[in-house]
Amino acid sequence: MVDKISQLFLRISPYAAFVLFPITLWCVFFWVPSDAFLGLNQRIFYYHVPAAITCFLGFASGGVASGIFLKTGNKDWDHAAHASVGIGLLFGTILLATGSVWARTAWGTWWTWDARLTTFLVLWLIFASYLLLRMMADDNEMMPRWAAVLAIVGCVNIPVVQFATRLWRTIHPQVIRNPDGGINDPAMQATLGLCLLAYFVMFSWLWALRVRMLRMHDRVDYLLDEAYREGNA
Amino acid sequence: MSNDAATQPAIIAERVERRFGNFRVLRGLSLQVDCGSVLALFGPNGAGKTTLLRMLAGLASPNRGTATVFGTALPGNAKLRRRIGVVAHDAYVYADLNARENLAFYTQLYRVTDTERAEQLIERVGLAAAADRAVRTYSRGMLQRLALARALLHRPDLLLLDEPFTGLDPQGVARLIELLAEERQRGTTMIVTTHDFDRGLAVADRAAILGGGKIAWQSSGGLPDADEMSRIYATTVSPGA
Amino acid sequence: MLAIIWKDIMLEMRSRETIASLLVFGLVVLVVFNFALDVTPANVLELAPGLLWVAIVLSAVTGLGRTFLIERENGCMTGLLLAPIERSSIYLAKLLVNIALLVVFEAGLIPFFILIYTVPIGGNLAALCAVVLVGTIGLAAAGTLFATVAAGTRARELMLPLIVLPLQIPLLISAVQATGLVLAGHPLGDLGNWGTILVAFDVLFITMGWLAFEFISVD
């Protein structure tokens, strides 16, 4: 199933991405009106919010794929989880970077320990440790299972992290569904939707490429072992 | 009991495949071992002997194919593990405890009710003199003896012995062969892997060669002697095969 | 399960290695922080909760790896996995041993902490101990689960903190806040959501460890 999904993405997503991203650029920089209060720099939000959603999507699907892997033992799902977390982390990095740039102009600081920023930084760290674990134990046959458990534990921990940091402090703007100052303009909503779609497409493409790469990596390992065995026998 | 057609075999493995990382160690291995029979398993390094025993002990499940031990599909459960004893490369004993304490721990873990059992086994494997010394001070052979006592502690119905002769002195080997003969009398099913044809054939009533992740050869009827066995081995495990 | 607990305690009593290194490490952290932060009677209430928890968390995360190291020698972990017990009870046994170890460690650390920083504890020592205990259970639950994992990686001592510290951030936040409230003289009933997070974290990680241990121990 993982194979079929990634094949499909590889066939469709590159074209979709090449069409969608130029359109989002035009929308964000020329078409959509500036926010009345926040001004020009608010436009980064169209790339910032989709990054947050895509990052969540990556971590969550990493958790789900890990669960399926533990249940079935099918290595394809391990690759799917590995790719999801890796690409999710990439989008998490985009999220933190764009957020930081925006915070500099809006709040006058590159970083602040606001609840949402902190949540994502913590999640970023949790899933970075997932990739590190995979690197540090690549000689251990149990590693995929360990990584899977870590991904699931990380996902289950997300609400706890969110709750704790929100309780801790918050100054992050509530943009969506906030009657005063939120985005009510249809053009803004359309742009956001389009950017979200473009990000999903990008995610699926990168994910599929990564899955294919991991499969090939395994295949090479297998063939090397095989060749070594043959040479040795 | 072993000839009773009504009793099901102790081990049935059908087209079992087991990977280690990305490498397929077992490649469609099929094997049947009757209750009460003793199988001597030969094969070159890396043929998958240890992997097979680990799988039978419930430490790993087959990636493909099916394997059952006493009718329970692997990787089995706690009830099945109660019936299996393992002697492997590692002795599974704590270096900072002495032989008595180690066996007392496993007596509790396996819920062995016979309180004399551990003491008797220490005597039988020839560790009585060293029983109060921390295991850290033991030699390889002494560790092997203790591992044997540990594996026999709960009177298992299936005994898996991975190269049990390694490190043992001639006296230790004699004691091991004697103990295994007793277990065989008792009707314990056993698999013994070894590179020593003489010793392997001395304790077994069946022999097999593991090669290329499969059973490459197995005895039918009587056992060959060691010389014949080494000839069979040489042709079965030929270089480049 | 009792057999494993008893065996671990016996081994620890014999060597006292883990508890000694935990204690000394904890003290070192407390002392080092004094120079890093310059704690004075004026700011002690502000800084003390954080100091205490940084000392506890860092010691725990470096010390807990040891519980599975004693199972590495002679392949003892395999011996446990072969035994006719549920794999999840191996986790629970190790968890209880780790909680016991950490409690003994904290019993030594907390008096020292109160003493050297002259923390005004008032009549709230029992409440402080309760917060520390609940926090410790959560620390041990996550630490025990990933200690087996870290033991199998190349950079063992580094890997456990790397995995466990980010996971424990909600616990750390809540424990520090709850300790702050307790030190300021509030009773346990005033902890509100901080208490809830601490307990929820404990329940969540014990459950996950119990469920996941089979998956991480055998293939």
XYZ file of C-alpha atoms in Angstrom:
693
model
C 0.000 0.000 0.000
C 2.814 2.395 0.882
C 4.361 1.551 -2.446
C 1.156 2.326 -4.346
C 0.609 5.626 -2.541
C 4.165 6.778 -3.125
C 4.000 5.758 -6.801
C 0.855 7.822 -7.175
C 2.423 10.828 -5.476
C 5.538 10.542 -7.607
C 3.406 10.607 -10.726
C 1.153 13.530 -9.808
C 2.773 15.717 -7.162
C 5.765 17.120 -9.119
C 3.492 18.626 -11.792
C 0.973 19.845 -9.252
C 3.739 21.497 -7.242
C 5.173 23.241 -10.312
C 1.745 24.612 -11.159
C 0.638 25.526 -7.630
C 3.673 27.249 -6.185
C 3.951 30.045 -8.809
C 0.236 30.709 -8.329
C 0.665 30.987 -4.558
C 3.501 33.443 -5.110
C 1.271 35.628 -7.264
C -1.598 35.364 -4.764
C 0.500 36.151 -1.741
C 2.490 39.015 -3.209
C 0.095 40.648 -5.707
C -3.479 39.547 -5.323
C -4.327 39.308 -1.670
C -4.929 42.619 0.185
C -2.686 43.591 3.086
C -3.978 43.099 6.601
C -5.391 46.331 8.022
C -3.618 46.052 11.364
C -0.571 43.873 10.815
C 0.420 45.323 7.449
C 2.639 43.878 4.760
C 4.600 41.424 6.851
C 1.419 39.534 7.684
C 1.749 37.942 4.231
C 4.359 35.530 5.517
C 1.493 33.974 7.387
C 0.324 32.280 4.159
C 3.494 30.230 4.168
C 3.717 29.990 7.943
C 0.343 28.463 8.838
C 0.376 25.770 6.129
C 3.864 24.800 7.353
C 2.439 24.293 10.847
C -0.405 22.132 9.567
C 1.876 20.121 7.282
C 4.368 19.623 10.104
C 1.592 18.286 12.342
C 0.419 16.097 9.490
C 3.929 14.682 9.113
C 4.318 13.846 12.799
C 0.805 12.426 13.086
C 1.149 10.242 10.008
C 4.544 9.179 11.311
C 2.827 7.992 14.472
C 0.068 6.182 12.588
C 2.481 4.514 10.154
C 4.624 3.434 13.124
C 1.580 1.837 14.726
C 0.819 -0.097 11.545
C 4.461 -1.136 11.298
C 4.467 -2.519 14.849
C 1.214 -4.326 14.190
C 2.140 -5.874 10.830
C 5.931 -5.905 10.834
C 5.827 -4.695 7.234
C 8.975 -2.678 6.557
C 7.227 -0.424 4.036
C 5.352 1.184 6.918
C 8.598 1.746 8.735
C 9.850 3.621 5.678
C 6.577 5.547 5.527
C 6.967 6.584 9.172
C 10.629 7.472 8.750
C 9.837 9.622 5.696
C 6.843 11.277 7.375
C 8.793 12.312 10.450
C 11.762 13.479 8.390
C 9.692 15.629 6.049
C 7.507 16.771 8.959
C 10.661 17.983 10.650
C 11.651 19.870 7.499
C 8.315 21.702 7.518
C 8.725 22.274 11.246
C 11.994 24.026 10.474
C 10.293 26.197 7.820
C 7.613 26.962 10.393
C 10.078 28.033 13.076
C 12.086 30.098 10.586
C 9.120 31.953 9.057
C 7.649 32.451 12.522
C 10.901 33.900 13.716
C 11.109 36.332 10.798
C 7.549 37.456 11.408
C 8.065 37.817 15.164
C 11.047 40.080 14.504
C 8.880 42.599 12.648
C 5.645 42.164 14.600
C 6.882 41.684 18.150
C 10.390 43.086 17.745
C 12.151 39.878 18.719
C 13.432 36.808 16.871
C 12.189 34.420 19.491
C 9.795 34.500 22.379
C 8.700 31.761 24.727
C 5.114 31.938 23.695
C 3.023 28.790 24.058
C 2.711 27.878 20.421
C 6.327 28.591 19.601
C 7.412 26.562 22.576
C 5.112 23.674 21.679
C 6.542 23.428 18.198
C 10.093 23.774 19.410
C 9.525 20.887 21.846
C 7.897 18.756 19.138
C 10.748 19.605 16.821
C 13.196 18.365 19.471
C 11.224 15.160 20.133
C 11.127 14.199 16.488
C 14.701 15.305 15.903
C 15.651 12.767 18.562
C 13.689 10.206 16.526
C 15.932 10.804 13.525
C 19.010 10.767 15.769
C 17.961 7.446 17.255
C 17.652 6.013 13.771
C 21.149 7.250 12.978
C 22.727 6.044 16.198
C 21.296 2.534 16.064
C 21.365 1.732 12.360
C 23.439 -1.359 13.131
C 20.780 -2.793 15.418
C 18.018 -4.913 13.916
C 15.606 -3.745 16.638
C 16.024 -0.073 15.715
C 12.908 0.245 13.505
C 10.755 -0.978 16.391
C 12.387 1.387 18.861
C 11.930 4.312 16.502
C 8.294 3.331 15.975
C 7.641 3.319 19.722
C 9.336 6.706 20.043
C 7.188 8.156 17.238
C 4.009 6.873 18.863
C 5.013 8.101 22.312
C 5.930 11.451 20.765
C 2.502 11.723 19.121
C 0.630 10.743 22.265
C 2.668 13.351 24.107
C 1.615 16.169 21.714
C -1.590 17.141 23.591
C 0.253 17.088 26.929
C 2.972 19.363 25.569
C 0.338 21.676 24.110
C -1.665 21.836 27.311
C 1.368 22.423 29.511
C 2.889 25.153 27.370
C -0.456 26.907 26.848
C -0.972 26.943 30.580
C 2.558 28.234 30.928
C 2.002 31.333 28.782
C 0.600 32.609 25.528
C 0.835 35.780 23.437
C 0.447 34.211 19.995
C -2.213 35.843 17.805
C -5.386 33.826 17.325
C -5.895 34.499 13.650
C -8.480 32.120 12.370
C -12.078 32.516 13.559
C -11.256 35.551 15.578
C -13.970 38.163 14.759
C -11.755 41.211 15.260
C -8.583 41.227 13.235
C -8.785 37.618 11.976
C -8.911 36.709 8.323
C -12.442 37.228 7.116
C -11.568 38.461 3.670
C -12.485 35.786 1.065
C -9.303 36.548 -0.894
C -7.247 35.886 2.235
C -9.065 32.634 2.891
C -8.674 31.527 -0.723
C -4.950 32.303 -0.647
C -4.523 30.404 2.585
C -6.406 27.415 1.173
C -4.310 27.453 -1.987
C -1.063 27.658 -0.036
C -2.185 24.794 2.167
C -2.879 22.693 -0.909
C 0.512 23.588 -2.373
C 2.198 22.550 0.868
C 0.338 19.245 0.972
C 1.417 18.533 -2.587
C 4.982 19.429 -1.736
C 4.851 17.204 1.320
C 3.506 14.260 -0.662
C 6.192 14.662 -3.312
C 9.076 14.883 -0.860
C 7.583 12.060 1.197
C 7.307 9.785 -1.813
C 10.876 10.571 -2.881
C 12.106 9.811 0.628
C 10.190 6.532 0.782
C 11.678 5.493 -2.531
C 15.138 6.450 -1.323
C 14.754 4.408 1.865
C 13.561 1.417 -0.118
C 16.552 1.654 -2.423
C 18.846 1.989 0.561
C 17.458 -1.240 1.978
C 17.746 -2.933 -1.367
C 21.409 -1.927 -1.675
C 22.100 -3.244 1.829
C 20.436 -6.479 0.926
C 22.352 -6.900 -2.307
C 25.661 -6.088 -0.611
C 24.975 -8.717 2.049
C 24.034 -11.165 -0.624
C 27.182 -10.465 -2.635
C 29.324 -10.728 0.477
C 27.765 -14.037 1.360
C 28.272 -15.360 -2.122
C 31.887 -14.251 -2.128
C 32.412 -15.853 1.241
C 30.749 -19.214 0.710
C 6.633 -41.819 23.432
C 8.644 -40.488 20.513
C 7.334 -43.252 18.268
C 3.717 -42.650 19.159
C 2.076 -41.601 15.906
C -0.725 -39.890 17.808
C 1.563 -37.324 19.513
C 2.176 -34.306 17.393
C 5.762 -33.290 16.643
C 7.401 -30.939 19.137
C 8.539 -28.542 16.429
C 6.998 -27.906 13.052
C 8.501 -25.218 10.857
C 7.156 -24.611 7.381
C 8.871 -22.444 4.788
C 10.128 -20.140 7.515
C 11.863 -16.962 6.494
C 13.647 -14.790 9.009
C 15.514 -11.597 8.254
C 18.279 -10.052 10.255
C 18.106 -6.402 9.330
C 17.667 -6.579 5.578
C 19.416 -9.868 5.232
C 17.427 -13.086 4.938
C 19.113 -15.539 7.285
C 16.491 -18.275 7.050
C 15.107 -18.736 3.559
C 12.161 -21.052 3.529
C 13.352 -23.477 6.169
C 11.124 -26.478 6.830
C 11.827 -28.763 9.746
C 10.018 -31.231 11.917
C 11.312 -32.549 15.224
C 9.391 -35.273 17.039
C 8.722 -35.193 20.740
C 11.568 -36.802 22.630
C 13.946 -36.785 19.695
C 17.407 -35.234 19.765
C 18.560 -33.389 16.679
C 22.201 -32.573 16.057
C 22.328 -29.503 13.831
C 25.491 -28.813 11.857
C 26.293 -25.970 9.518
C 28.922 -23.361 8.669
C 29.249 -20.064 10.539
C 26.460 -17.700 9.639
C 24.235 -20.440 8.270
C 21.447 -19.385 10.622
C 21.743 -21.958 13.424
C 21.632 -19.367 16.187
C 18.840 -17.458 14.469
C 16.795 -20.661 14.228
C 17.295 -21.442 17.925
C 16.451 -17.863 18.956
C 13.279 -18.101 16.953
C 12.316 -21.433 18.501
C 12.968 -19.943 21.952
C 10.385 -17.229 21.281
C 12.844 -14.363 20.953
C 11.973 -13.617 17.363
C 9.024 -14.403 15.140
C 9.251 -15.716 11.594
C 8.947 -12.978 8.971
C 7.266 -15.468 6.658
C 6.015 -19.002 6.972
C 4.772 -20.662 10.121
C 6.481 -22.319 13.027
C 4.906 -24.009 16.017
C 6.451 -25.429 19.170
C 4.276 -27.893 21.080
C 1.342 -26.712 18.999
C 1.793 -23.023 19.888
C 2.610 -20.660 17.032
C 5.824 -18.674 17.528
C 6.738 -16.295 19.060
C 4.586 -18.074 21.642
C 3.727 -16.932 25.131
C 4.830 -17.173 28.753
C 3.285 -20.639 29.111
C 5.327 -21.968 26.214
C 8.506 -20.317 27.476
C 8.066 -22.238 30.742
C 8.658 -25.454 28.761
C 11.814 -24.326 26.960
C 15.392 -24.270 28.219
C 18.207 -22.504 26.376
C 21.977 -22.747 26.506
C 23.508 -20.159 24.193
C 26.718 -18.237 23.762
C 25.843 -15.939 26.689
C 25.256 -17.557 30.061
C 22.465 -15.131 31.134
C 23.837 -14.946 34.675
C 24.668 -11.916 36.803
C 28.373 -11.359 37.277
C 28.009 -9.867 40.757
C 25.941 -12.752 42.115
C 27.312 -16.207 42.885
C 26.092 -19.421 41.272
C 23.634 -20.152 44.093
C 22.088 -16.692 43.981
C 21.805 -16.789 40.220
C 20.010 -20.107 40.286
C 17.826 -18.930 43.189
C 16.790 -15.989 41.005
C 15.875 -18.241 38.087
C 14.125 -20.660 40.478
C 11.801 -17.810 41.418
C 11.457 -16.558 37.868
C 10.458 -19.996 36.560
C 8.380 -20.774 39.672
C 10.285 -23.977 40.295
C 8.775 -25.576 43.388
C 11.489 -28.169 43.920
C 13.783 -26.306 46.327
C 16.491 -28.977 46.128
C 16.740 -28.761 42.354
C 19.230 -25.874 42.146
C 21.542 -27.431 44.704
C 21.464 -30.809 42.933
C 22.276 -29.216 39.607
C 25.209 -27.258 41.038
C 26.523 -30.612 42.186
C 25.809 -32.324 38.856
C 27.512 -29.733 36.667
C 30.516 -29.743 38.994
C 30.319 -26.256 40.445
C 29.870 -27.214 44.121
C 33.297 -25.907 45.080
C 32.765 -22.541 43.386
C 29.088 -22.042 44.167
C 29.668 -19.191 46.625
C 32.043 -17.242 44.425
C 30.827 -14.304 42.367
C 30.280 -15.376 38.792
C 32.616 -12.586 37.669
C 35.544 -14.801 38.733
C 34.369 -17.776 36.635
C 36.178 -19.105 33.592
C 34.400 -19.608 30.274
C 33.915 -23.286 31.003
C 32.480 -22.649 34.451
C 30.052 -20.133 32.999
C 29.011 -22.760 30.479
C 28.365 -25.248 33.287
C 26.288 -22.711 35.168
C 24.356 -21.898 32.013
C 23.558 -25.587 31.647
C 22.305 -25.780 35.241
C 20.186 -22.693 34.615
C 18.656 -24.195 31.496
C 17.819 -27.503 33.195
C 16.467 -25.897 36.369
C 12.792 -25.977 35.409
C 12.938 -29.422 33.720
C 12.126 -28.082 30.235
C 10.396 -30.243 27.630
C 12.443 -28.654 24.868
C 16.121 -27.963 25.299
C 17.891 -25.714 22.788
C 21.664 -25.947 23.007
C 23.760 -23.616 20.873
C 27.317 -24.937 20.787
C 27.124 -26.282 24.342
C 30.588 -27.871 24.200
C 32.504 -24.609 23.755
C 34.870 -23.796 26.578
C 34.279 -27.036 28.462
C 37.231 -29.175 29.589
C 37.124 -32.943 28.807
C 35.559 -33.601 32.182
C 32.925 -30.955 31.544
C 32.180 -32.445 28.127
C 31.738 -35.872 29.714
C 29.339 -34.472 32.316
C 27.386 -32.628 29.637
C 27.027 -35.750 27.491
C 25.943 -37.673 30.570
C 23.357 -35.048 31.542
C 22.007 -34.846 27.995
C 21.666 -38.634 27.889
C 19.633 -38.430 31.093
C 17.432 -35.722 29.632
C 16.939 -37.856 26.565
C 15.873 -40.743 28.802
C 13.378 -38.410 30.412
C 11.885 -37.724 26.976
C 13.138 -34.165 26.540
C 13.208 -32.946 22.964
C 16.548 -31.361 22.101
C 18.318 -29.492 19.372
C 22.090 -29.309 19.683
C 24.151 -27.199 17.314
C 27.859 -27.905 17.104
C 30.825 -28.098 14.765
C 32.056 -31.285 16.423
C 30.630 -34.276 14.556
C 31.787 -36.821 17.180
C 30.169 -35.121 20.134
C 27.099 -34.007 18.229
C 26.375 -37.480 16.958
C 27.081 -38.959 20.408
C 24.093 -37.205 21.962
C 21.691 -37.197 19.012
C 19.353 -39.622 17.305
C 18.949 -37.450 14.229
C 21.236 -35.118 12.339
C 20.703 -32.249 9.932
C 22.820 -29.693 8.102
C 21.745 -26.085 7.829
C 23.039 -24.360 4.710
C 21.874 -21.361 2.725
C 19.127 -20.689 5.257
C 17.494 -24.067 4.708
C 17.814 -27.627 5.900
C 20.305 -28.737 3.259
C 20.449 -32.339 4.386
C 18.868 -34.479 7.077
C 19.345 -38.052 8.199
C 16.708 -40.629 7.470
C 16.690 -43.724 9.616
C 20.030 -44.409 11.326
C 22.744 -41.866 12.020
C 25.930 -41.820 9.968
C 29.229 -42.073 11.855
C 31.487 -39.047 12.210
C 33.627 -39.830 9.158
C 30.655 -40.311 6.936
C 29.074 -37.224 8.418
C 32.074 -35.092 7.528
C 31.946 -36.442 3.957
C 28.269 -35.565 3.713
C 28.999 -32.170 5.217
C 31.759 -31.486 2.715
C 29.562 -32.257 -0.274
C 26.484 -30.475 1.093
C 28.254 -27.306 2.131
C 30.513 -27.081 -0.889
C 32.302 -23.816 -1.543
C 30.385 -21.589 -3.883
C 27.124 -23.397 -3.199
C 8.260 -9.687 38.877
C 9.100 -9.598 42.570
C 12.075 -11.793 41.793
C 13.475 -9.167 39.420
C 12.891 -6.335 41.878
C 14.525 -8.295 44.686
C 17.495 -9.237 42.490
C 18.029 -5.640 41.345
C 17.862 -4.287 44.879
C 20.283 -6.952 46.073
C 22.735 -6.068 43.283
C 22.440 -2.369 44.086
C 22.902 -2.923 47.822
C 26.019 -4.874 47.052
C 27.668 -2.278 44.817
C 25.798 0.941 45.723
C 27.191 2.243 42.421
C 24.045 3.741 40.967
C 22.833 5.461 44.096
C 26.263 6.871 44.867
C 26.748 8.260 41.380
C 23.218 9.683 41.322
C 23.736 11.481 44.613
C 27.102 12.918 43.804
C 25.937 13.985 40.365
C 22.872 15.696 41.837
C 24.998 17.562 44.355
C 27.441 18.629 41.677
C 24.597 20.051 39.596
C 23.272 22.013 42.596
C 26.691 23.400 43.383
C 27.476 24.288 39.781
C 24.198 26.145 39.428
C 25.002 28.271 42.413
C 27.891 29.757 40.484
C 25.932 30.029 37.264
C 22.957 31.832 38.793
C 24.229 33.493 41.968
C 21.343 32.538 44.240
C 20.621 35.049 47.011
C 17.922 35.086 49.724
C 16.102 37.662 47.577
C 15.705 35.446 44.503
C 15.839 31.988 46.070
C 12.080 31.335 45.871
C 12.124 32.221 42.201
C 15.094 30.048 41.307
C 14.836 27.162 43.763
C 12.114 25.070 42.030
C 13.993 25.146 38.751
C 17.294 24.300 40.433
C 15.821 21.335 42.243
C 14.205 19.907 39.131
C 17.174 20.453 36.873
C 19.255 18.533 39.422
C 16.695 15.727 39.664
C 16.004 15.430 35.941
C 19.638 15.534 34.854
C 20.688 12.987 37.479
C 17.768 10.707 36.667
C 18.340 10.827 32.952
C 22.033 10.044 33.300
C 21.549 7.439 36.052
C 18.550 5.467 34.801
C 20.464 4.044 31.884
C 22.287 1.861 34.365
C 19.305 -0.351 35.207
C 19.477 -2.037 31.861
C 23.251 -2.035 31.754
C 23.325 -4.698 34.474
C 21.178 -6.802 32.149
C 23.651 -6.426 29.311
C 26.510 -8.348 30.825
C 26.366 -12.055 29.918
C 23.201 -11.309 27.931
C 21.023 -11.318 31.040
C 18.297 -9.356 29.272
C 17.805 -12.353 26.983
C 17.562 -14.514 30.096
C 14.694 -12.346 31.318
C 12.990 -12.408 27.917
C 13.196 -16.214 27.852
C 11.553 -16.486 31.260
C 7.892 -17.444 31.578
C 6.751 -13.969 32.556
C 4.968 -11.310 30.546
C 7.453 -8.864 29.034
C 5.418 -5.967 30.388
C 6.114 -7.137 33.937
C 9.841 -6.779 33.229
C 9.075 -3.130 32.512
C 7.010 -2.718 35.671
C 9.705 -4.367 37.798
C 12.398 -2.107 36.365
C 10.139 0.911 36.795
C 9.567 0.170 40.471
C 13.280 -0.354 41.052
C 14.032 2.956 39.336
C 11.402 4.810 41.355
C 12.870 3.353 44.548
C 16.383 4.368 43.491
C 15.304 7.905 42.667
C 13.379 8.276 45.921
C 16.425 7.249 47.933
C 18.497 9.670 45.867
C 16.041 12.506 46.474
C 15.916 11.766 50.184
C 19.600 12.628 50.166
C 19.398 15.505 47.709
C 16.482 17.527 49.091
C 17.904 18.172 52.591
C 21.141 19.286 50.960
C 19.208 21.501 48.562
C 17.240 23.157 51.398
C 20.408 23.563 53.401
C 22.815 25.099 50.907
C 20.289 27.459 49.346
C 18.529 28.196 52.677
C 15.189 27.508 51.031
C 12.386 28.680 53.335
C 10.378 25.491 53.399
C 7.919 26.457 56.153
C 5.533 23.699 57.100
C 5.193 22.467 53.535
C 7.784 19.703 53.478
C 5.152 16.974 53.058
C 3.603 18.771 50.092
C 7.049 19.237 48.532
C 7.753 15.518 48.928
C 4.407 14.669 47.324
C 5.136 16.852 44.284
C 8.627 15.419 43.961
C 7.288 11.850 44.202
C 4.624 12.354 41.538
C 7.169 14.008 39.272
C 9.662 11.230 39.898
C 7.210 8.528 38.843
C 6.730 10.225 35.479
C 10.470 10.698 35.028
C 11.096 7.049 35.804
C 8.276 5.831 33.558
C 9.675 7.547 30.466
C 13.288 6.909 31.454
C 12.774 3.188 32.023
C 11.015 2.713 28.702
C 13.758 4.352 26.685
C 16.682 3.098 28.771
C 16.454 -0.268 26.985
C 16.398 1.517 23.671
C 19.337 3.771 24.505
C 21.312 0.758 25.738
C 21.244 -0.628 22.208
C 22.556 2.478 20.455
C 26.124 3.488 19.783
C 26.202 6.603 21.968
C 24.381 5.061 24.929
C 24.996 7.706 27.587
C 24.126 10.488 25.188
C 21.066 8.906 23.617
C 18.916 8.511 26.739
C 18.908 12.229 27.648
C 18.434 13.125 23.987
C 15.289 11.020 23.734
C 13.863 11.524 27.195
C 14.476 15.208 27.956
C 12.258 16.645 25.176
C 9.514 14.158 26.035
C 9.647 15.277 29.645
C 9.315 18.995 29.054
C 5.609 19.118 30.028
C 6.487 17.229 33.202
C 9.354 19.592 33.931
C 7.201 22.692 33.386
C 4.473 21.412 35.683
C 6.821 20.089 38.346
C 8.679 23.404 38.523
C 5.436 25.405 38.725
C 3.944 23.062 41.318
C 7.112 23.149 43.399
C 7.103 26.947 43.193
C 3.546 27.067 44.515
C 4.365 24.627 47.308
C 7.472 26.548 48.344
C 5.424 29.747 48.376
C 3.253 28.138 51.033
C 0.310 26.916 48.956
C -1.281 23.589 49.953
C -1.481 20.699 47.445
C -5.089 21.605 46.679
C -3.946 24.854 45.050
C -1.861 23.176 42.361
C -4.804 22.933 39.964
C -3.838 22.079 36.395
C -0.178 21.656 37.244
C -1.094 18.744 39.475
C -3.367 17.366 36.768
C -0.578 17.430 34.177
C 1.835 15.695 36.539
C -0.601 12.888 37.314
C -1.723 12.606 33.682
C 1.886 12.364 32.561
C 2.532 9.548 35.057
C -0.518 7.586 33.968
C 0.188 8.145 30.279
C 3.824 7.084 30.372
C 3.305 4.077 32.634
C 0.547 2.863 30.322
C 2.635 3.412 27.224
C 5.688 1.768 28.730
C 3.651 -1.188 29.822
C 2.089 -1.574 26.374
C 5.215 -0.855 24.344
C 7.804 -2.862 26.209
C 6.994 -6.096 24.401
C 7.479 -4.289 21.089
C 10.857 -2.860 21.923
C 12.276 -5.968 23.564
C 11.559 -8.750 21.083
C 11.380 -8.706 17.314
